[in-house]
Each structure stands twice: as structure tokens, then as C-alpha cells.
Amino acid sequence: AATIRAIRDSGETCPTIEVLIPDFRGSCEALRTVMDAEPHIINHNVETPPAHYSRIRPQADYQQSLELLRRVKEAERPDGRAWGNG
């Protein structure tokens, strides 16, 4: 969120701010902090098949990642548009 604000405050023209976020260990507050900074695009990688999470990404939780993406999709932007609608 601080980086997003710094980009905007820099005075430079940046047509699109895209962020790649972790699952924040399920923290709704952390996710809201990023969303409140209003990046244009929010990404979260879920490229590991669920059956391999315990071996390849033991620190992560597949269902938690899906829940994070669901929260972003269903959340409303400050301008009233849904995040899931671009």
C-alpha cells in the first residue's frame, strides 16, 4: 500500500498500477490495506495444483488463496465498481 501511494505521490505518470500480493495468511485487514490504496489490478499466484501444496508450498494454503481471490472479486472499489469487473 505504501508503494502504491508513493507511486501516485511521485508526480510521475503511471497509467496502471498492478500488484502481486501474498495470501496475507488470511488477514482481511492486510488485504483491505492494499485494496484501499486502489491499485488498478490485484494479482495473486495460484499456479501450484492443490495436491502439491504441502510439498511445493508448505507455507501456503490453497483454500486460503482461493478465499483471498474471492474476497477481492466480491469487494467494492471506492468508486462503486467491483474489483472483479476490471
mmCIF file of N, CA, C and O in Angstrom:
data_model
loop_
_atom_site.group_PDB
_atom_site.id
_atom_site.type_symbol
_atom_site.label_atom_id
_atom_site.label_comp_id
_atom_site.label_asym_id
_atom_site.label_seq_id
_atom_site.Cartn_x
_atom_site.Cartn_y
_atom_site.Cartn_z
ATOM 1 N N ALA A 1 0.830 -1.190 0.000
ATOM 2 C CA ALA A 1 0.000 0.000 0.000
ATOM 3 C C ALA A 1 0.872 1.251 0.000
ATOM 4 O O ALA A 1 0.578 2.213 -0.706
ATOM 5 N N ALA A 2 1.953 1.222 0.763
ATOM 6 C CA ALA A 2 2.848 2.380 0.810
ATOM 7 C C ALA A 2 3.503 2.612 -0.547
ATOM 8 O O ALA A 2 3.680 3.764 -0.972
ATOM 9 N N THR A 3 3.839 1.552 -1.237
ATOM 10 C CA THR A 3 4.447 1.681 -2.565
ATOM 11 C C THR A 3 3.451 2.269 -3.556
ATOM 12 O O THR A 3 3.803 3.132 -4.367
ATOM 13 N N ILE A 4 2.220 1.842 -3.491
ATOM 14 C CA ILE A 4 1.180 2.368 -4.379
ATOM 15 C C ILE A 4 1.017 3.865 -4.134
ATOM 16 O O ILE A 4 0.989 4.662 -5.083
ATOM 17 N N ARG A 5 0.955 4.264 -2.879
ATOM 18 C CA ARG A 5 0.819 5.689 -2.554
ATOM 19 C C ARG A 5 2.049 6.469 -3.016
ATOM 20 O O ARG A 5 1.929 7.581 -3.541
ATOM 21 N N ALA A 6 3.244 5.900 -2.843
ATOM 22 C CA ALA A 6 4.477 6.584 -3.257
ATOM 23 C C ALA A 6 4.505 6.793 -4.771
ATOM 24 O O ALA A 6 4.940 7.845 -5.243
ATOM 25 N N ILE A 7 4.044 5.809 -5.511
ATOM 26 C CA ILE A 7 3.980 5.954 -6.975
ATOM 27 C C ILE A 7 3.059 7.107 -7.337
ATOM 28 O O ILE A 7 3.393 7.955 -8.162
ATOM 29 N N ARG A 8 1.914 7.156 -6.709
ATOM 30 C CA ARG A 8 0.951 8.228 -7.015
ATOM 31 C C ARG A 8 1.483 9.593 -6.576
ATOM 32 O O ARG A 8 1.266 10.594 -7.249
ATOM 33 N N ASP A 9 2.153 9.634 -5.441
ATOM 34 C CA ASP A 9 2.678 10.894 -4.919
ATOM 35 C C ASP A 9 3.918 11.384 -5.660
ATOM 36 O O ASP A 9 4.319 12.534 -5.497
ATOM 37 N N SER A 10 4.527 10.534 -6.457
ATOM 38 C CA SER A 10 5.776 10.894 -7.133
ATOM 39 C C SER A 10 5.595 11.949 -8.223
ATOM 40 O O SER A 10 6.556 12.589 -8.626
ATOM 41 N N GLY A 11 4.376 12.104 -8.686
ATOM 42 C CA GLY A 11 4.131 13.058 -9.759
ATOM 43 C C GLY A 11 4.383 12.482 -11.144
ATOM 44 O O GLY A 11 4.081 13.112 -12.145
ATOM 45 N N GLU A 12 4.945 11.288 -11.195
ATOM 46 C CA GLU A 12 5.178 10.620 -12.479
ATOM 47 C C GLU A 12 3.853 10.075 -13.010
ATOM 48 O O GLU A 12 2.974 9.707 -12.247
ATOM 49 N N THR A 13 3.751 9.984 -14.305
ATOM 50 C CA THR A 13 2.562 9.408 -14.917
ATOM 51 C C THR A 13 2.712 7.890 -14.928
ATOM 52 O O THR A 13 3.671 7.357 -15.470
ATOM 53 N N CYS A 14 1.776 7.231 -14.322
ATOM 54 C CA CYS A 14 1.781 5.772 -14.276
ATOM 55 C C CYS A 14 0.349 5.323 -14.581
ATOM 56 O O CYS A 14 -0.510 5.343 -13.700
ATOM 57 N N PRO A 15 0.082 4.944 -15.828
ATOM 58 C CA PRO A 15 -1.299 4.649 -16.213
ATOM 59 C C PRO A 15 -1.906 3.451 -15.497
ATOM 60 O O PRO A 15 -3.111 3.406 -15.295
ATOM 61 N N THR A 16 -1.078 2.483 -15.114
ATOM 62 C CA THR A 16 -1.609 1.288 -14.459
ATOM 63 C C THR A 16 -0.683 0.850 -13.343
ATOM 64 O O THR A 16 0.516 0.695 -13.547
ATOM 65 N N ILE A 17 -1.266 0.646 -12.180
ATOM 66 C CA ILE A 17 -0.517 0.096 -11.045
ATOM 67 C C ILE A 17 -1.072 -1.295 -10.779
ATOM 68 O O ILE A 17 -2.247 -1.458 -10.445
ATOM 69 N N GLU A 18 -0.217 -2.273 -10.968
ATOM 70 C CA GLU A 18 -0.590 -3.671 -10.776
ATOM 71 C C GLU A 18 0.242 -4.239 -9.626
ATOM 72 O O GLU A 18 1.443 -4.034 -9.577
ATOM 73 N N VAL A 19 -0.412 -4.935 -8.702
ATOM 74 C CA VAL A 19 0.301 -5.520 -7.570
ATOM 75 C C VAL A 19 0.136 -7.039 -7.561
ATOM 76 O O VAL A 19 -0.904 -7.565 -7.945
ATOM 77 N N LEU A 20 1.194 -7.717 -7.137
ATOM 78 C CA LEU A 20 1.172 -9.157 -6.940
ATOM 79 C C LEU A 20 1.272 -9.365 -5.436
ATOM 80 O O LEU A 20 2.278 -9.024 -4.823
ATOM 81 N N ILE A 21 0.207 -9.880 -4.834
ATOM 82 C CA ILE A 21 0.143 -9.956 -3.376
ATOM 83 C C ILE A 21 0.235 -11.395 -2.871
ATOM 84 O O ILE A 21 -0.139 -12.330 -3.570
ATOM 85 N N PRO A 22 0.706 -11.555 -1.627
ATOM 86 C CA PRO A 22 0.681 -12.877 -0.997
ATOM 87 C C PRO A 22 -0.733 -13.155 -0.479
ATOM 88 O O PRO A 22 -1.633 -12.320 -0.631
ATOM 89 N N ASP A 23 -0.920 -14.281 0.177
ATOM 90 C CA ASP A 23 -2.256 -14.568 0.724
ATOM 91 C C ASP A 23 -2.474 -13.896 2.079
ATOM 92 O O ASP A 23 -3.546 -13.981 2.653
ATOM 93 N N PHE A 24 -1.468 -13.194 2.576
ATOM 94 C CA PHE A 24 -1.544 -12.466 3.842
ATOM 95 C C PHE A 24 -1.963 -13.350 5.010
ATOM 96 O O PHE A 24 -2.505 -12.886 5.993
ATOM 97 N N ARG A 25 -1.744 -14.661 4.840
ATOM 98 C CA ARG A 25 -2.129 -15.642 5.868
ATOM 99 C C ARG A 25 -3.586 -15.488 6.296
ATOM 100 O O ARG A 25 -3.954 -15.691 7.430
ATOM 101 N N GLY A 26 -4.391 -15.085 5.331
ATOM 102 C CA GLY A 26 -5.831 -14.972 5.570
ATOM 103 C C GLY A 26 -6.265 -13.669 6.222
ATOM 104 O O GLY A 26 -7.442 -13.513 6.542
ATOM 105 N N SER A 27 -5.383 -12.719 6.401
ATOM 106 C CA SER A 27 -5.721 -11.462 7.073
ATOM 107 C C SER A 27 -6.578 -10.568 6.185
ATOM 108 O O SER A 27 -6.109 -10.044 5.168
ATOM 109 N N CYS A 28 -7.814 -10.374 6.586
ATOM 110 C CA CYS A 28 -8.710 -9.467 5.848
ATOM 111 C C CYS A 28 -8.213 -8.031 5.966
ATOM 112 O O CYS A 28 -8.330 -7.250 5.023
ATOM 113 N N GLU A 29 -7.651 -7.688 7.111
ATOM 114 C CA GLU A 29 -7.149 -6.325 7.333
ATOM 115 C C GLU A 29 -6.002 -5.998 6.375
ATOM 116 O O GLU A 29 -5.963 -4.920 5.788
ATOM 117 N N ALA A 30 -5.070 -6.935 6.199
ATOM 118 C CA ALA A 30 -3.949 -6.711 5.290
ATOM 119 C C ALA A 30 -4.443 -6.566 3.852
ATOM 120 O O ALA A 30 -3.983 -5.683 3.117
ATOM 121 N N LEU A 31 -5.371 -7.410 3.456
ATOM 122 C CA LEU A 31 -5.932 -7.318 2.108
ATOM 123 C C LEU A 31 -6.637 -5.983 1.917
ATOM 124 O O LEU A 31 -6.468 -5.315 0.898
ATOM 125 N N ARG A 32 -7.408 -5.567 2.886
ATOM 126 C CA ARG A 32 -8.131 -4.294 2.804
ATOM 127 C C ARG A 32 -7.153 -3.123 2.683
ATOM 128 O O ARG A 32 -7.400 -2.161 1.954
ATOM 129 N N THR A 33 -6.014 -3.197 3.370
ATOM 130 C CA THR A 33 -4.998 -2.142 3.288
ATOM 131 C C THR A 33 -4.537 -1.954 1.846
ATOM 132 O O THR A 33 -4.437 -0.829 1.350
ATOM 133 N N VAL A 34 -4.271 -3.050 1.161
ATOM 134 C CA VAL A 34 -3.854 -2.972 -0.245
ATOM 135 C C VAL A 34 -5.002 -2.464 -1.109
ATOM 136 O O VAL A 34 -4.824 -1.580 -1.947
ATOM 137 N N MET A 35 -6.183 -2.995 -0.911
ATOM 138 C CA MET A 35 -7.320 -2.573 -1.734
ATOM 139 C C MET A 35 -7.645 -1.099 -1.517
ATOM 140 O O MET A 35 -7.978 -0.395 -2.480
ATOM 141 N N ASP A 36 -7.506 -0.607 -0.298
ATOM 142 C CA ASP A 36 -7.777 0.798 -0.024
ATOM 143 C C ASP A 36 -6.777 1.730 -0.705
ATOM 144 O O ASP A 36 -7.074 2.903 -0.931
ATOM 145 N N ALA A 37 -5.600 1.219 -1.040
ATOM 146 C CA ALA A 37 -4.605 2.021 -1.761
ATOM 147 C C ALA A 37 -4.961 2.136 -3.244
ATOM 148 O O ALA A 37 -4.335 2.890 -3.980
ATOM 149 N N GLU A 38 -5.940 1.399 -3.684
ATOM 150 C CA GLU A 38 -6.517 1.467 -5.030
ATOM 151 C C GLU A 38 -5.555 1.199 -6.189
ATOM 152 O O GLU A 38 -5.455 1.989 -7.131
ATOM 153 N N PRO A 39 -4.881 0.041 -6.159
ATOM 154 C CA PRO A 39 -4.145 -0.312 -7.375
ATOM 155 C C PRO A 39 -5.178 -0.594 -8.469
ATOM 156 O O PRO A 39 -6.343 -0.864 -8.177
ATOM 157 N N HIS A 40 -4.746 -0.537 -9.709
ATOM 158 C CA HIS A 40 -5.682 -0.821 -10.803
ATOM 159 C C HIS A 40 -5.948 -2.320 -10.932
ATOM 160 O O HIS A 40 -7.044 -2.737 -11.298
ATOM 161 N N ILE A 41 -4.909 -3.113 -10.668
ATOM 162 C CA ILE A 41 -5.007 -4.564 -10.835
ATOM 163 C C ILE A 41 -4.400 -5.238 -9.606
ATOM 164 O O ILE A 41 -3.311 -4.870 -9.165
ATOM 165 N N ILE A 42 -5.102 -6.242 -9.087
ATOM 166 C CA ILE A 42 -4.589 -7.049 -7.981
ATOM 167 C C ILE A 42 -4.418 -8.478 -8.489
ATOM 168 O O ILE A 42 -5.361 -9.065 -9.021
ATOM 169 N N ASN A 43 -3.217 -9.014 -8.321
ATOM 170 C CA ASN A 43 -2.917 -10.383 -8.727
ATOM 171 C C ASN A 43 -2.464 -11.208 -7.541
ATOM 172 O O ASN A 43 -1.880 -10.695 -6.589
ATOM 173 N N HIS A 44 -2.710 -12.495 -7.631
ATOM 174 C CA HIS A 44 -2.231 -13.459 -6.634
ATOM 175 C C HIS A 44 -1.995 -14.776 -7.374
ATOM 176 O O HIS A 44 -2.898 -15.277 -8.039
ATOM 177 N N ASN A 45 -0.792 -15.305 -7.278
ATOM 178 C CA ASN A 45 -0.466 -16.537 -7.996
ATOM 179 C C ASN A 45 -1.033 -17.780 -7.306
ATOM 180 O O ASN A 45 -0.888 -17.944 -6.102
ATOM 181 N N VAL A 46 -1.657 -18.628 -8.111
ATOM 182 C CA VAL A 46 -2.167 -19.915 -7.640
ATOM 183 C C VAL A 46 -1.828 -20.954 -8.711
ATOM 184 O O VAL A 46 -2.681 -21.646 -9.219
ATOM 185 N N GLU A 47 -0.554 -21.019 -9.064
ATOM 186 C CA GLU A 47 -0.161 -21.917 -10.153
ATOM 187 C C GLU A 47 0.152 -23.337 -9.705
ATOM 188 O O GLU A 47 0.298 -24.227 -10.529
ATOM 189 N N THR A 48 0.260 -23.578 -8.410
ATOM 190 C CA THR A 48 0.558 -24.914 -7.905
ATOM 191 C C THR A 48 -0.742 -25.700 -7.733
ATOM 192 O O THR A 48 -1.675 -25.212 -7.088
ATOM 193 N N PRO A 49 -0.838 -26.897 -8.276
ATOM 194 C CA PRO A 49 -2.049 -27.706 -8.082
ATOM 195 C C PRO A 49 -2.246 -28.010 -6.595
ATOM 196 O O PRO A 49 -1.277 -28.232 -5.860
ATOM 197 N N PRO A 50 -3.494 -28.022 -6.124
ATOM 198 C CA PRO A 50 -3.771 -28.228 -4.708
ATOM 199 C C PRO A 50 -3.100 -29.467 -4.116
ATOM 200 O O PRO A 50 -2.617 -29.443 -2.983
ATOM 201 N N ALA A 51 -3.047 -30.544 -4.870
ATOM 202 C CA ALA A 51 -2.466 -31.788 -4.356
ATOM 203 C C ALA A 51 -0.976 -31.666 -4.034
ATOM 204 O O ALA A 51 -0.434 -32.466 -3.281
ATOM 205 N N HIS A 52 -0.317 -30.646 -4.571
ATOM 206 C CA HIS A 52 1.126 -30.487 -4.383
ATOM 207 C C HIS A 52 1.498 -29.362 -3.423
ATOM 208 O O HIS A 52 2.676 -29.118 -3.184
ATOM 209 N N TYR A 53 0.514 -28.673 -2.880
ATOM 210 C CA TYR A 53 0.799 -27.545 -1.991
ATOM 211 C C TYR A 53 1.668 -27.940 -0.805
ATOM 212 O O TYR A 53 2.623 -27.237 -0.470
ATOM 213 N N SER A 54 1.348 -29.029 -0.141
ATOM 214 C CA SER A 54 2.103 -29.392 1.072
ATOM 215 C C SER A 54 3.580 -29.641 0.777
ATOM 216 O O SER A 54 4.437 -29.382 1.614
ATOM 217 N N ARG A 55 3.891 -30.086 -0.421
ATOM 218 C CA ARG A 55 5.280 -30.363 -0.777
ATOM 219 C C ARG A 55 5.979 -29.147 -1.387
ATOM 220 O O ARG A 55 7.100 -28.811 -1.021
ATOM 221 N N ILE A 56 5.293 -28.446 -2.297
ATOM 222 C CA ILE A 56 5.917 -27.346 -3.028
ATOM 223 C C ILE A 56 5.777 -26.007 -2.307
ATOM 224 O O ILE A 56 6.696 -25.194 -2.320
ATOM 225 N N ARG A 57 4.652 -25.784 -1.680
ATOM 226 C CA ARG A 57 4.400 -24.512 -0.983
ATOM 227 C C ARG A 57 3.883 -24.786 0.427
ATOM 228 O O ARG A 57 2.744 -24.445 0.760
ATOM 229 N N PRO A 58 4.690 -25.403 1.278
ATOM 230 C CA PRO A 58 4.210 -25.789 2.606
ATOM 231 C C PRO A 58 3.760 -24.612 3.473
ATOM 232 O O PRO A 58 2.952 -24.793 4.385
ATOM 233 N N GLN A 59 4.257 -23.414 3.190
ATOM 234 C CA GLN A 59 3.871 -22.240 3.960
ATOM 235 C C GLN A 59 2.528 -21.666 3.505
ATOM 236 O O GLN A 59 1.973 -20.797 4.164
ATOM 237 N N ALA A 60 2.007 -22.162 2.401
ATOM 238 C CA ALA A 60 0.777 -21.613 1.831
ATOM 239 C C ALA A 60 -0.390 -22.579 1.990
ATOM 240 O O ALA A 60 -0.219 -23.744 2.351
ATOM 241 N N ASP A 61 -1.570 -22.088 1.707
ATOM 242 C CA ASP A 61 -2.782 -22.886 1.799
ATOM 243 C C ASP A 61 -3.650 -22.569 0.583
ATOM 244 O O ASP A 61 -4.035 -21.416 0.373
ATOM 245 N N TYR A 62 -3.919 -23.582 -0.215
ATOM 246 C CA TYR A 62 -4.664 -23.392 -1.461
ATOM 247 C C TYR A 62 -6.037 -22.766 -1.220
ATOM 248 O O TYR A 62 -6.421 -21.809 -1.896
ATOM 249 N N GLN A 63 -6.770 -23.277 -0.257
ATOM 250 C CA GLN A 63 -8.112 -22.749 0.023
ATOM 251 C C GLN A 63 -8.037 -21.294 0.481
ATOM 252 O O GLN A 63 -8.899 -20.492 0.154
ATOM 253 N N GLN A 64 -6.995 -20.971 1.223
ATOM 254 C CA GLN A 64 -6.810 -19.590 1.674
ATOM 255 C C GLN A 64 -6.569 -18.668 0.472
ATOM 256 O O GLN A 64 -7.070 -17.549 0.425
ATOM 257 N N SER A 65 -5.815 -19.157 -0.505
ATOM 258 C CA SER A 65 -5.581 -18.378 -1.723
ATOM 259 C C SER A 65 -6.883 -18.167 -2.494
ATOM 260 O O SER A 65 -7.160 -17.064 -2.976
ATOM 261 N N LEU A 66 -7.681 -19.212 -2.610
ATOM 262 C CA LEU A 66 -8.971 -19.063 -3.296
ATOM 263 C C LEU A 66 -9.883 -18.088 -2.564
ATOM 264 O O LEU A 66 -10.585 -17.287 -3.189
ATOM 265 N N GLU A 67 -9.863 -18.144 -1.239
ATOM 266 C CA GLU A 67 -10.674 -17.231 -0.427
ATOM 267 C C GLU A 67 -10.217 -15.779 -0.643
ATOM 268 O O GLU A 67 -11.039 -14.872 -0.772
ATOM 269 N N LEU A 68 -8.922 -15.562 -0.705
ATOM 270 C CA LEU A 68 -8.382 -14.227 -0.957
ATOM 271 C C LEU A 68 -8.896 -13.703 -2.299
ATOM 272 O O LEU A 68 -9.385 -12.575 -2.389
ATOM 273 N N LEU A 69 -8.809 -14.520 -3.334
ATOM 274 C CA LEU A 69 -9.276 -14.110 -4.657
ATOM 275 C C LEU A 69 -10.784 -13.850 -4.659
ATOM 276 O O LEU A 69 -11.259 -12.911 -5.299
ATOM 277 N N ARG A 70 -11.534 -14.646 -3.923
ATOM 278 C CA ARG A 70 -12.980 -14.429 -3.813
ATOM 279 C C ARG A 70 -13.271 -13.091 -3.153
ATOM 280 O O ARG A 70 -14.111 -12.314 -3.597
ATOM 281 N N ARG A 71 -12.538 -12.786 -2.074
ATOM 282 C CA ARG A 71 -12.740 -11.508 -1.376
ATOM 283 C C ARG A 71 -12.456 -10.320 -2.292
ATOM 284 O O ARG A 71 -13.187 -9.332 -2.273
ATOM 285 N N VAL A 72 -11.383 -10.415 -3.060
ATOM 286 C CA VAL A 72 -11.060 -9.322 -3.985
ATOM 287 C C VAL A 72 -12.171 -9.173 -5.018
ATOM 288 O O VAL A 72 -12.656 -8.074 -5.276
ATOM 289 N N LYS A 73 -12.586 -10.281 -5.585
ATOM 290 C CA LYS A 73 -13.615 -10.237 -6.626
ATOM 291 C C LYS A 73 -14.924 -9.639 -6.113
ATOM 292 O O LYS A 73 -15.575 -8.868 -6.810
ATOM 293 N N GLU A 74 -15.298 -9.975 -4.896
ATOM 294 C CA GLU A 74 -16.581 -9.525 -4.359
ATOM 295 C C GLU A 74 -16.524 -8.145 -3.711
ATOM 296 O O GLU A 74 -17.567 -7.552 -3.433
ATOM 297 N N ALA A 75 -15.326 -7.633 -3.465
ATOM 298 C CA ALA A 75 -15.193 -6.334 -2.814
ATOM 299 C C ALA A 75 -15.576 -5.215 -3.764
ATOM 300 O O ALA A 75 -15.524 -5.356 -4.984
ATOM 301 N N GLU A 76 -15.929 -4.094 -3.188
ATOM 302 C CA GLU A 76 -16.288 -2.930 -3.982
ATOM 303 C C GLU A 76 -15.156 -1.912 -3.912
ATOM 304 O O GLU A 76 -14.589 -1.655 -2.865
ATOM 305 N N ARG A 77 -14.841 -1.329 -5.055
ATOM 306 C CA ARG A 77 -13.848 -0.256 -5.116
ATOM 307 C C ARG A 77 -14.473 1.016 -4.544
ATOM 308 O O ARG A 77 -15.703 1.132 -4.485
ATOM 309 N N PRO A 78 -13.646 1.979 -4.177
ATOM 310 C CA PRO A 78 -14.201 3.248 -3.668
ATOM 311 C C PRO A 78 -15.154 3.935 -4.646
ATOM 312 O O PRO A 78 -16.060 4.638 -4.229
ATOM 313 N N ASP A 79 -14.976 3.709 -5.956
ATOM 314 C CA ASP A 79 -15.859 4.338 -6.930
ATOM 315 C C ASP A 79 -17.138 3.527 -7.175
ATOM 316 O O ASP A 79 -17.944 3.868 -8.029
ATOM 317 N N GLY A 80 -17.306 2.438 -6.404
ATOM 318 C CA GLY A 80 -18.529 1.645 -6.506
ATOM 319 C C GLY A 80 -18.454 0.460 -7.432
ATOM 320 O O GLY A 80 -19.327 -0.411 -7.403
ATOM 321 N N ARG A 81 -17.416 0.402 -8.283
ATOM 322 C CA ARG A 81 -17.270 -0.755 -9.170
ATOM 323 C C ARG A 81 -16.724 -1.930 -8.387
ATOM 324 O O ARG A 81 -16.035 -1.757 -7.391
ATOM 325 N N ALA A 82 -17.004 -3.111 -8.856
ATOM 326 C CA ALA A 82 -16.466 -4.326 -8.220
ATOM 327 C C ALA A 82 -15.054 -4.566 -8.711
ATOM 328 O O ALA A 82 -14.723 -4.294 -9.876
ATOM 329 N N TRP A 83 -14.182 -5.081 -7.857
ATOM 330 C CA TRP A 83 -12.805 -5.412 -8.260
ATOM 331 C C TRP A 83 -12.816 -6.447 -9.369
ATOM 332 O O TRP A 83 -11.998 -6.405 -10.262
ATOM 333 N N GLY A 84 -13.721 -7.386 -9.300
ATOM 334 C CA GLY A 84 -13.751 -8.458 -10.286
ATOM 335 C C GLY A 84 -14.202 -8.035 -11.668
ATOM 336 O O GLY A 84 -14.203 -8.820 -12.587
ATOM 337 N N ASN A 85 -14.566 -6.772 -11.840
ATOM 338 C CA ASN A 85 -15.047 -6.293 -13.141
ATOM 339 C C ASN A 85 -14.076 -5.333 -13.811
ATOM 340 O O ASN A 85 -14.454 -4.532 -14.635
ATOM 341 N N GLY A 86 -12.805 -5.417 -13.442
ATOM 342 C CA GLY A 86 -11.790 -4.580 -14.105
ATOM 343 C C GLY A 86 -11.889 -3.180 -13.791
ATOM 344 O O GLY A 86 -12.110 -2.213 -13.765
#
